[in-house]
Short mmCIF file of C-alpha atoms and ligand atoms in Angstrom, two decimals:
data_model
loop_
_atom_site.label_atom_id
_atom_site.label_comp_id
_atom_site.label_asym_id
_atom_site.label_seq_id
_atom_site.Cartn_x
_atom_site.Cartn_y
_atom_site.Cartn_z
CA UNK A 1 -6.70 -94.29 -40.79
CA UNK A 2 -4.13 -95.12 -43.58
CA UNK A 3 -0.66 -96.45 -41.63
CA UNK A 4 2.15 -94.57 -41.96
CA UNK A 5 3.91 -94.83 -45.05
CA UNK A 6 7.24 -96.75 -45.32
CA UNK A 7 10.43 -95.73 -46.00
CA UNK A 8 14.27 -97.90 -46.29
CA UNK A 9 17.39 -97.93 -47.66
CA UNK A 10 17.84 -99.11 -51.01
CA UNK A 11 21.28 -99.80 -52.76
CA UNK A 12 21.66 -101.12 -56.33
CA UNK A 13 25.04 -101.61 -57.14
CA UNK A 14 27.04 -103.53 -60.14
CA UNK A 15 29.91 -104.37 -59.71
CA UNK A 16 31.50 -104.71 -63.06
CA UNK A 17 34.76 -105.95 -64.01
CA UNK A 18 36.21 -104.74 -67.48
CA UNK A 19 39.79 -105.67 -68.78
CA UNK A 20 41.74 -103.01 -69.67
CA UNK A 21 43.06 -103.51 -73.03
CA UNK A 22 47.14 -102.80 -73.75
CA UNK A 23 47.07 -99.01 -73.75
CA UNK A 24 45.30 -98.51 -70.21
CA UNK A 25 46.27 -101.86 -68.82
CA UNK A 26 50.08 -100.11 -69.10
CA UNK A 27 48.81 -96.64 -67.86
CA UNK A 28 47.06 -98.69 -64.98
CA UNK A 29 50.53 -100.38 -64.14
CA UNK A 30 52.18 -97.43 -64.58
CA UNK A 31 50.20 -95.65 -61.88
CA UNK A 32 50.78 -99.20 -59.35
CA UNK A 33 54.62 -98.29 -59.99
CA UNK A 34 54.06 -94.60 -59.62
CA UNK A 35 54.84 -93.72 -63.23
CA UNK A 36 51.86 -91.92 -65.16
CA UNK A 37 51.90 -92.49 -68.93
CA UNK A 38 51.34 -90.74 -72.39
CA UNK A 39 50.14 -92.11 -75.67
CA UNK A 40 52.69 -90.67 -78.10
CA UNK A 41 50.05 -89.17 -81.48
CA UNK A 42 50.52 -89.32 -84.77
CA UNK A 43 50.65 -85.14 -84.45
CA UNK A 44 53.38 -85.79 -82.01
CA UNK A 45 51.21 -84.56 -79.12
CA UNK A 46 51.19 -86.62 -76.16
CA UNK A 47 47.62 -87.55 -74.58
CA UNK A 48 47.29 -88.59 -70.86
CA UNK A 49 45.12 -90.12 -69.67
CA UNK A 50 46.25 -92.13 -73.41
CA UNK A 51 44.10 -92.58 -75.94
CA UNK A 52 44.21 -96.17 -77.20
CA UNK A 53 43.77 -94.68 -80.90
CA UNK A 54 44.73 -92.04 -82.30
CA UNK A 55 42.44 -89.17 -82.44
CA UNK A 56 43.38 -87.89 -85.88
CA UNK A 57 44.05 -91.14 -88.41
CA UNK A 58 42.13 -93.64 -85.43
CA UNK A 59 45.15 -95.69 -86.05
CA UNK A 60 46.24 -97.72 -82.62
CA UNK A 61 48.27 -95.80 -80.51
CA UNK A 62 51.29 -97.87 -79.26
CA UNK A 63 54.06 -95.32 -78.34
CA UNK A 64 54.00 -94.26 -74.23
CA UNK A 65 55.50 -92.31 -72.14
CA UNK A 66 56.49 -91.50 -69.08
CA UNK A 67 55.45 -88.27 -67.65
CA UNK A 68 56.54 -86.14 -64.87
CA UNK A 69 54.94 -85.60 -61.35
CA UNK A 70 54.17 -82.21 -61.63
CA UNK A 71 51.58 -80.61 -63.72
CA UNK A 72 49.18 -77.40 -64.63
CA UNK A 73 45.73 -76.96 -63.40
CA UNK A 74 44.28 -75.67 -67.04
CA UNK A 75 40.64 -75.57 -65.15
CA UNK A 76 38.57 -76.25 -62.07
CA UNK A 77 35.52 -76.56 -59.95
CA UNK A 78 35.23 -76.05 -56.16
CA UNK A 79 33.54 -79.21 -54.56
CA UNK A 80 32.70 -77.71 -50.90
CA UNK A 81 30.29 -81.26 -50.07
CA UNK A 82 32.02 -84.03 -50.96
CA UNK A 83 30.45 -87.53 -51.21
CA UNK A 84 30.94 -90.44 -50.00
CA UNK A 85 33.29 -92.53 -52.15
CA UNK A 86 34.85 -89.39 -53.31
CA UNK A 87 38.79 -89.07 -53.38
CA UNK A 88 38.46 -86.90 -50.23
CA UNK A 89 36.44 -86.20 -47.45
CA UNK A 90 37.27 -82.38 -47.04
CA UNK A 91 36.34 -79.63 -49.99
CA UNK A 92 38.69 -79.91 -52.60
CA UNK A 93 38.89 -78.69 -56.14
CA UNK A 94 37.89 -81.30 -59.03
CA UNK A 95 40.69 -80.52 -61.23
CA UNK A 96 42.07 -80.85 -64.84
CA UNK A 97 45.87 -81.22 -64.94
CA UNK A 98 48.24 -81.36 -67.55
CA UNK A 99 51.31 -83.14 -66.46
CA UNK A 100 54.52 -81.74 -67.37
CA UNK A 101 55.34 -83.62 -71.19
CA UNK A 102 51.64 -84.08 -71.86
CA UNK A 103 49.47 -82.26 -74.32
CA UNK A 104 46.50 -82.74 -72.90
CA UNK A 105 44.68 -82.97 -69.35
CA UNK A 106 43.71 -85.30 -66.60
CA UNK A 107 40.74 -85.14 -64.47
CA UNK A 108 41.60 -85.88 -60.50
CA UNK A 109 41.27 -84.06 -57.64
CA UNK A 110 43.22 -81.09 -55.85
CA UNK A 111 43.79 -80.77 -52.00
CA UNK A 112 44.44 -77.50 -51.46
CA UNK A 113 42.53 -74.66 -49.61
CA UNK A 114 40.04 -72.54 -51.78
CA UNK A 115 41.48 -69.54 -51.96
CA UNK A 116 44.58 -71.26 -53.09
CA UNK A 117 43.24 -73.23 -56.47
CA UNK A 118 43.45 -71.43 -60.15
CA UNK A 119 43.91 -72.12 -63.44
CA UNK A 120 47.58 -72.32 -64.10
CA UNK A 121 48.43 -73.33 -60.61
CA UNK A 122 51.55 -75.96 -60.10
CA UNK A 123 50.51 -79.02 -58.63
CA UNK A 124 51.86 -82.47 -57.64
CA UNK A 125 50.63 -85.88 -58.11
CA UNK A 126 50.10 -87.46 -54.31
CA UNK A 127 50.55 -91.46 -54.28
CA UNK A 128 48.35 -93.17 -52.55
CA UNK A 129 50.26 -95.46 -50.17
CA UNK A 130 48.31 -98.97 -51.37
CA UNK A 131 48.48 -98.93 -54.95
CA UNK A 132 46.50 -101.97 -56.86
CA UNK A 133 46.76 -100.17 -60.60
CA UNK A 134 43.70 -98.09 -60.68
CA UNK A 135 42.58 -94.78 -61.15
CA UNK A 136 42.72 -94.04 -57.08
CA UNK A 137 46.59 -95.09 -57.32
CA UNK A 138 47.17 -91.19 -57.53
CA UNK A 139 45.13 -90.29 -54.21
CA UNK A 140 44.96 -87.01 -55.18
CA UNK A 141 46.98 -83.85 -56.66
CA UNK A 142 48.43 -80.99 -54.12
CA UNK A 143 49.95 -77.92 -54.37
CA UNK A 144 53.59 -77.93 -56.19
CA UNK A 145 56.44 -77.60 -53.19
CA UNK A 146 57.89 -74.68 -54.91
CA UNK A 147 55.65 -73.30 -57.67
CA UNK A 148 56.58 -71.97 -61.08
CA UNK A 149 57.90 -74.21 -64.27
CA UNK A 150 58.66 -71.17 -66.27
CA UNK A 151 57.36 -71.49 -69.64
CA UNK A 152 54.22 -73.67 -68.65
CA UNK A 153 52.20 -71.99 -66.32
CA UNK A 154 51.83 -68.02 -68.36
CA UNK A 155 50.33 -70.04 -71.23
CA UNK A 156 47.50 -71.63 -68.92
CA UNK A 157 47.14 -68.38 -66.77
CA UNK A 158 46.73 -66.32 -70.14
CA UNK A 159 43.40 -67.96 -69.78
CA UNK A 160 42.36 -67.87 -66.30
CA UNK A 161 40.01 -65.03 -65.23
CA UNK B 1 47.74 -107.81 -81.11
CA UNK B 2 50.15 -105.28 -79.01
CA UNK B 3 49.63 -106.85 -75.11
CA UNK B 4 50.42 -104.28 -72.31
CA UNK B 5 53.53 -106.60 -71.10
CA UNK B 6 54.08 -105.57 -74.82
CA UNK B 7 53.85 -101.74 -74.54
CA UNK B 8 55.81 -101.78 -70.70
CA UNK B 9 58.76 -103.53 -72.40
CA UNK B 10 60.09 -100.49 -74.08
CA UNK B 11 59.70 -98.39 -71.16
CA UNK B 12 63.18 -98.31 -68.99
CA UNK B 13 61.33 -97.91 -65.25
CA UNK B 14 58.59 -100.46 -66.38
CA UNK B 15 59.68 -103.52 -68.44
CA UNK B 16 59.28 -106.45 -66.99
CA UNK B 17 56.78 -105.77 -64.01
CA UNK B 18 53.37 -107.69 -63.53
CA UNK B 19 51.08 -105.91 -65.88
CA UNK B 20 47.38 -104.98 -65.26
CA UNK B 21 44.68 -106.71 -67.46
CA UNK B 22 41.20 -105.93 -65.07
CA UNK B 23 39.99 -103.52 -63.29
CA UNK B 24 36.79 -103.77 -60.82
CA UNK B 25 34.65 -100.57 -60.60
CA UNK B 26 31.72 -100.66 -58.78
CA UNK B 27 28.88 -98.36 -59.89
CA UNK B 28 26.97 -97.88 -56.71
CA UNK B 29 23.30 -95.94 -56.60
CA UNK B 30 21.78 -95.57 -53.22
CA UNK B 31 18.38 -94.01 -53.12
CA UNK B 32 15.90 -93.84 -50.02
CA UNK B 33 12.77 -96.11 -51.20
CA UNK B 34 9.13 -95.12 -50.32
CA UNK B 35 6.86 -97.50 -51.69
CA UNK B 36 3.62 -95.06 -50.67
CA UNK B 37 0.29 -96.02 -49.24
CA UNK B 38 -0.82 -98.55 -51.42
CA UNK B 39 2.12 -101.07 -50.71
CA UNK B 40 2.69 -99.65 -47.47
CA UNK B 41 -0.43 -101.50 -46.70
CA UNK B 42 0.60 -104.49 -48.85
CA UNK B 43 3.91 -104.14 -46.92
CA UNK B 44 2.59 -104.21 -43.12
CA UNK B 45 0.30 -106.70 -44.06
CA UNK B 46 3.08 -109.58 -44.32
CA UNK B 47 3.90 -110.12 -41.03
CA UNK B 48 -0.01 -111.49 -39.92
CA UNK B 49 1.07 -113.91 -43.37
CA UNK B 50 -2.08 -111.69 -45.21
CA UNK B 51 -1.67 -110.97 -49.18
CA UNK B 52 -3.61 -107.70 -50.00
CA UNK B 53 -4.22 -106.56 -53.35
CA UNK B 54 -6.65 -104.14 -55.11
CA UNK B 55 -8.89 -104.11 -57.77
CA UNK B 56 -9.66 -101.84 -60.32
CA UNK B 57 -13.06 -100.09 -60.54
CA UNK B 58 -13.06 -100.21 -64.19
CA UNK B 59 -10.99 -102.95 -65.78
CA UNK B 60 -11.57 -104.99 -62.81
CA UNK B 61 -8.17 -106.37 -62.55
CA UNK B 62 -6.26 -107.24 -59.49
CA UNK B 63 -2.88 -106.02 -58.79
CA UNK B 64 -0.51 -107.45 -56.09
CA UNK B 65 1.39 -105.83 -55.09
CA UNK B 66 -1.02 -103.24 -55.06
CA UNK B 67 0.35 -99.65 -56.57
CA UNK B 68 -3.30 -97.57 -55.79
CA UNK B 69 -4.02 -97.33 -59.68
CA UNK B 70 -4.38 -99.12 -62.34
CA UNK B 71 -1.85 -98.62 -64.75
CA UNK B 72 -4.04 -99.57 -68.01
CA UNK B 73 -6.81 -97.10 -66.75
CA UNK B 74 -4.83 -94.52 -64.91
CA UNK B 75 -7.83 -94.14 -62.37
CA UNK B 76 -7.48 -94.88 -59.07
CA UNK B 77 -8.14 -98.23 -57.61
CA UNK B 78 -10.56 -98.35 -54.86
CA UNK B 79 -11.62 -101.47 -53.81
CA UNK B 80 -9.00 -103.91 -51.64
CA UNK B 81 -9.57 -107.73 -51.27
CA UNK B 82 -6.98 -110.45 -49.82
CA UNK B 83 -5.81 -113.00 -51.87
CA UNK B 84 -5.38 -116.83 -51.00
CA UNK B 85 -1.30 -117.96 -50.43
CA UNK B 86 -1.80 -120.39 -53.79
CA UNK B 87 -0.89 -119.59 -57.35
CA UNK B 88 0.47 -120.77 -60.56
CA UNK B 89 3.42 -120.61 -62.30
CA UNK B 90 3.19 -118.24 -65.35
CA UNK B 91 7.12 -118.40 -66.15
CA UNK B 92 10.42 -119.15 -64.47
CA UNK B 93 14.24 -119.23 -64.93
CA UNK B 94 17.15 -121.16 -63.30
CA UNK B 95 20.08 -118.65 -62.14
CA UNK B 96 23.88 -120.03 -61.91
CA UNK B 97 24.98 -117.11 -61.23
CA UNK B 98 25.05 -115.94 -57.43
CA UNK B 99 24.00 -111.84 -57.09
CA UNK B 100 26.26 -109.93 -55.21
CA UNK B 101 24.74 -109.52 -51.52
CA UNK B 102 21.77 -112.00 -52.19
CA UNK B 103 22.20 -115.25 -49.62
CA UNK B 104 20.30 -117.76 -51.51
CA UNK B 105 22.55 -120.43 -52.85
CA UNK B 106 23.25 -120.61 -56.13
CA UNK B 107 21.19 -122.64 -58.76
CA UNK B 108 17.90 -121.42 -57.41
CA UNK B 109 14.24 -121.05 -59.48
CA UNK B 110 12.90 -117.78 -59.90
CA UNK B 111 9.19 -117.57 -61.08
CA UNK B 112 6.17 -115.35 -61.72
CA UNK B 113 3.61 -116.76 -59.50
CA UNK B 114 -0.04 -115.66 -60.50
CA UNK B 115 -1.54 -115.60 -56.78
CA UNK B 116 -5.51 -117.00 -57.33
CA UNK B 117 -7.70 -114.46 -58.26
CA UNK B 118 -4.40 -111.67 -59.52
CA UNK B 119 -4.36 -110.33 -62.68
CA UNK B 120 -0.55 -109.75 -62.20
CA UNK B 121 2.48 -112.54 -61.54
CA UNK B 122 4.36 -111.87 -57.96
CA UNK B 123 8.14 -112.55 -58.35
CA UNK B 124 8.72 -115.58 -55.86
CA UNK B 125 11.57 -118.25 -55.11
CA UNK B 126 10.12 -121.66 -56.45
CA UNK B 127 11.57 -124.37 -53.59
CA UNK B 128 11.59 -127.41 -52.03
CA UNK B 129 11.36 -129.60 -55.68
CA UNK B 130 14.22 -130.62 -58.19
CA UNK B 131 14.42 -127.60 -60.93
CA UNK B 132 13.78 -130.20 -63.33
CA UNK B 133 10.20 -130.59 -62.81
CA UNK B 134 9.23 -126.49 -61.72
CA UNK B 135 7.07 -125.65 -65.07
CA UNK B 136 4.12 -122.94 -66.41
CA UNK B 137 1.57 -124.30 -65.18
CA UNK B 138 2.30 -125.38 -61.70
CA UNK B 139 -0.02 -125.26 -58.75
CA UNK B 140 2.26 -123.73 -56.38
CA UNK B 141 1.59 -122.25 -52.21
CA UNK B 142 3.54 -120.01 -50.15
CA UNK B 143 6.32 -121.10 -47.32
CA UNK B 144 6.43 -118.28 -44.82
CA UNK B 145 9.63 -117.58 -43.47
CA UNK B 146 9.07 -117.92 -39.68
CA UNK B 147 12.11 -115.87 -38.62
CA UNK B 148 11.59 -112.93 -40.83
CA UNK B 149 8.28 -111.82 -41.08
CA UNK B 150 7.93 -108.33 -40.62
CA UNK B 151 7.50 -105.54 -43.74
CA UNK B 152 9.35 -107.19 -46.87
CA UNK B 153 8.74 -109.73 -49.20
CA UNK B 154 11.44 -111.55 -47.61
CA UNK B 155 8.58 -112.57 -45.35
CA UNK B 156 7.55 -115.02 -48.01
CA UNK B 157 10.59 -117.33 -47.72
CA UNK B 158 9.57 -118.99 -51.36
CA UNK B 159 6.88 -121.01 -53.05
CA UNK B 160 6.43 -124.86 -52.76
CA UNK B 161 4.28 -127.35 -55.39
CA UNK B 162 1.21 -127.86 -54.23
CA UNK B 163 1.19 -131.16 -55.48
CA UNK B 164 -2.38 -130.12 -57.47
CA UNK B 165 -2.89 -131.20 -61.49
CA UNK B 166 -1.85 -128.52 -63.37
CA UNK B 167 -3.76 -125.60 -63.95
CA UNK B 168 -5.94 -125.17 -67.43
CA UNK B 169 -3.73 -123.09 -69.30
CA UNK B 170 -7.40 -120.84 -70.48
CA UNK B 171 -6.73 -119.89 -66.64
CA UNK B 172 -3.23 -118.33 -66.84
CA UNK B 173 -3.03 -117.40 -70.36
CA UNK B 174 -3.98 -113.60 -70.58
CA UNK B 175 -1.80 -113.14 -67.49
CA UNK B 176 1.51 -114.38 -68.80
ZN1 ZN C 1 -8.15 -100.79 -64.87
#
């Protein structure tokens, strides 16, 4: 009789280190000091997370910004099991946001209750309280205190369902 | 060349602070491994210090550890022998550079050992010998690890020089 067949754990992991260049080595400090930059285009638009060249002439990019703390969810997907290693632990919303002053949109994730999240919803950037200039500096995005920014949110919702 | 300290400098709330240059990001993959019947039997057969392999019916080559076909026929393989604990060294490296979650101290030798009568090298720790003199061609044995034999290769703690001549090459050449 054959023995039973065997079965373990098995975790590959890398753990790479890359440096970050000037463009996202400054966004990356930015988000340590709680500041989220733009790179300023040669079309004028501003592009966050930045580009470190310029999508139009590929030229280097070397104009940022600072950006606000609100923004515009401009579209979404409902996570109802999240993973481990995820930003959170409860279903959230995987989110694109457009911060106030930017042109284009940011991928993070949204705390807020399901029935709450939709395209051209306010939301607010949520600091994680140990920042070490990464990505997870910004623990997550949650719903705007007092929603509305007149002017911003019609031109996403003209899009939403 | 524009640095970040460069780019912060003309920004009011950030000129001046401690800029970031490197950024660690782990990219982690963590499956459930099965390694079915054929080296599930390979597997449990490590702890009683036994090597099992299998043969093909056609080709006739040996396979350790053994995957229940041969990959060059694609039929099954049927027949199962046990191979001795000596081999020779087909090729080897020296690595510097310490693996993440590995405790073996850094330089070690990592080899293909053709077991005696395999058709395929087993990946084995060469020990107990400078680095200098580990070479193709080395009559090497097996050191069991005492305190870890169970299911794993880790049972085989690493392989020592026999202290044999050399093997004729003719022996190890098609199995390089
Ligand atoms: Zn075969």
């Amino acid at each position: 009789m054959p023995p039973e067949v065997l079965s373990a754990p098995l975790i590959v992991e890398f753990p790479f280190t890359r440096s970050t260049g000037p463009v996202l080595g400054a966004f990356l400090t930015g988000l340590r000091e709680r500041v989220v930059l733009g790179a300023r285009g040669s079309d004028g638009r501003v592009l966050c997370p930045p580009a470190e060249y310029d999508p139009v002439t590929a030229e280097e990019l070397t104009e940022l910004v600072p950006l606000g703390q609100l923004g515009t969810v401009t579209t979404w997907a409902w996570n109802e099991r999240p993973r481990p290693y995820q930003p959170l632990d409860t279903p959230f919303a995987w989110v694109l946001v457009r911060l106030d002053g930017a042109d284009t949109a940011l991928l993070h994730a949204l705390d807020a209750p399901r029935h709450a999240v939709r395209t051209g919803m306010r939301v607010a950037i949520r600091w994680a309280d140990e920042r070490s200039g990464a990505i997870t500096d910004i623990a997550c995005f949650e719903p705007a205190p007092n929603a509305g920014a007149p002017g911003d949110s019609h031109r996403a919702e003209g899009s939403a369902a | 060349m524009t640095t970040a300290a460069e780019l912060l400098a003309g920004i009011p709330e950030l000129a001046g602070v401690e800029p970031v240059t490197r950024v660690t990001i782990p990219a982690r993959l963590e499956y459930t491994y099965s390694p079915g019947s054929a080296q599930t039997r390979f597997l449990t057969a490590l702890p009683d210090k036994r090597l099992l392999a299998e043969r093909c019916p056609r080709c006739t080559r040996v396979y350790v550890p053994p995957r229940g076909a041969c990959p060059t026929c694609g039929i099954a393989a049927t027949e199962q022998l046990e191979l001795p604990h000596t081999g020779t060294v087909t090729t080897f490296c020296i690595v510097n550079i310490a693996a993440k979650g590995l405790d073996v101290e850094v330089p070690y030798c990592y080899a293909y050992v053709l077991l005696d009568g395999a058709n395929v090298g087993l990946h084995a720790r060469i020990g107990d010998t400078p680095y200098a003199d580990v070479r193709i061609g080395q009559r090497v044995e097996a050191v069991w690890n005492e305190q870890r034999l169970g299911p794993s290769l880790a049972s085989i703690s690493h392989f020592r020089p026999t202290g044999e001549p050399d093997a004729d090459p003719e022996s190890y050449r098609r199995w390089m």
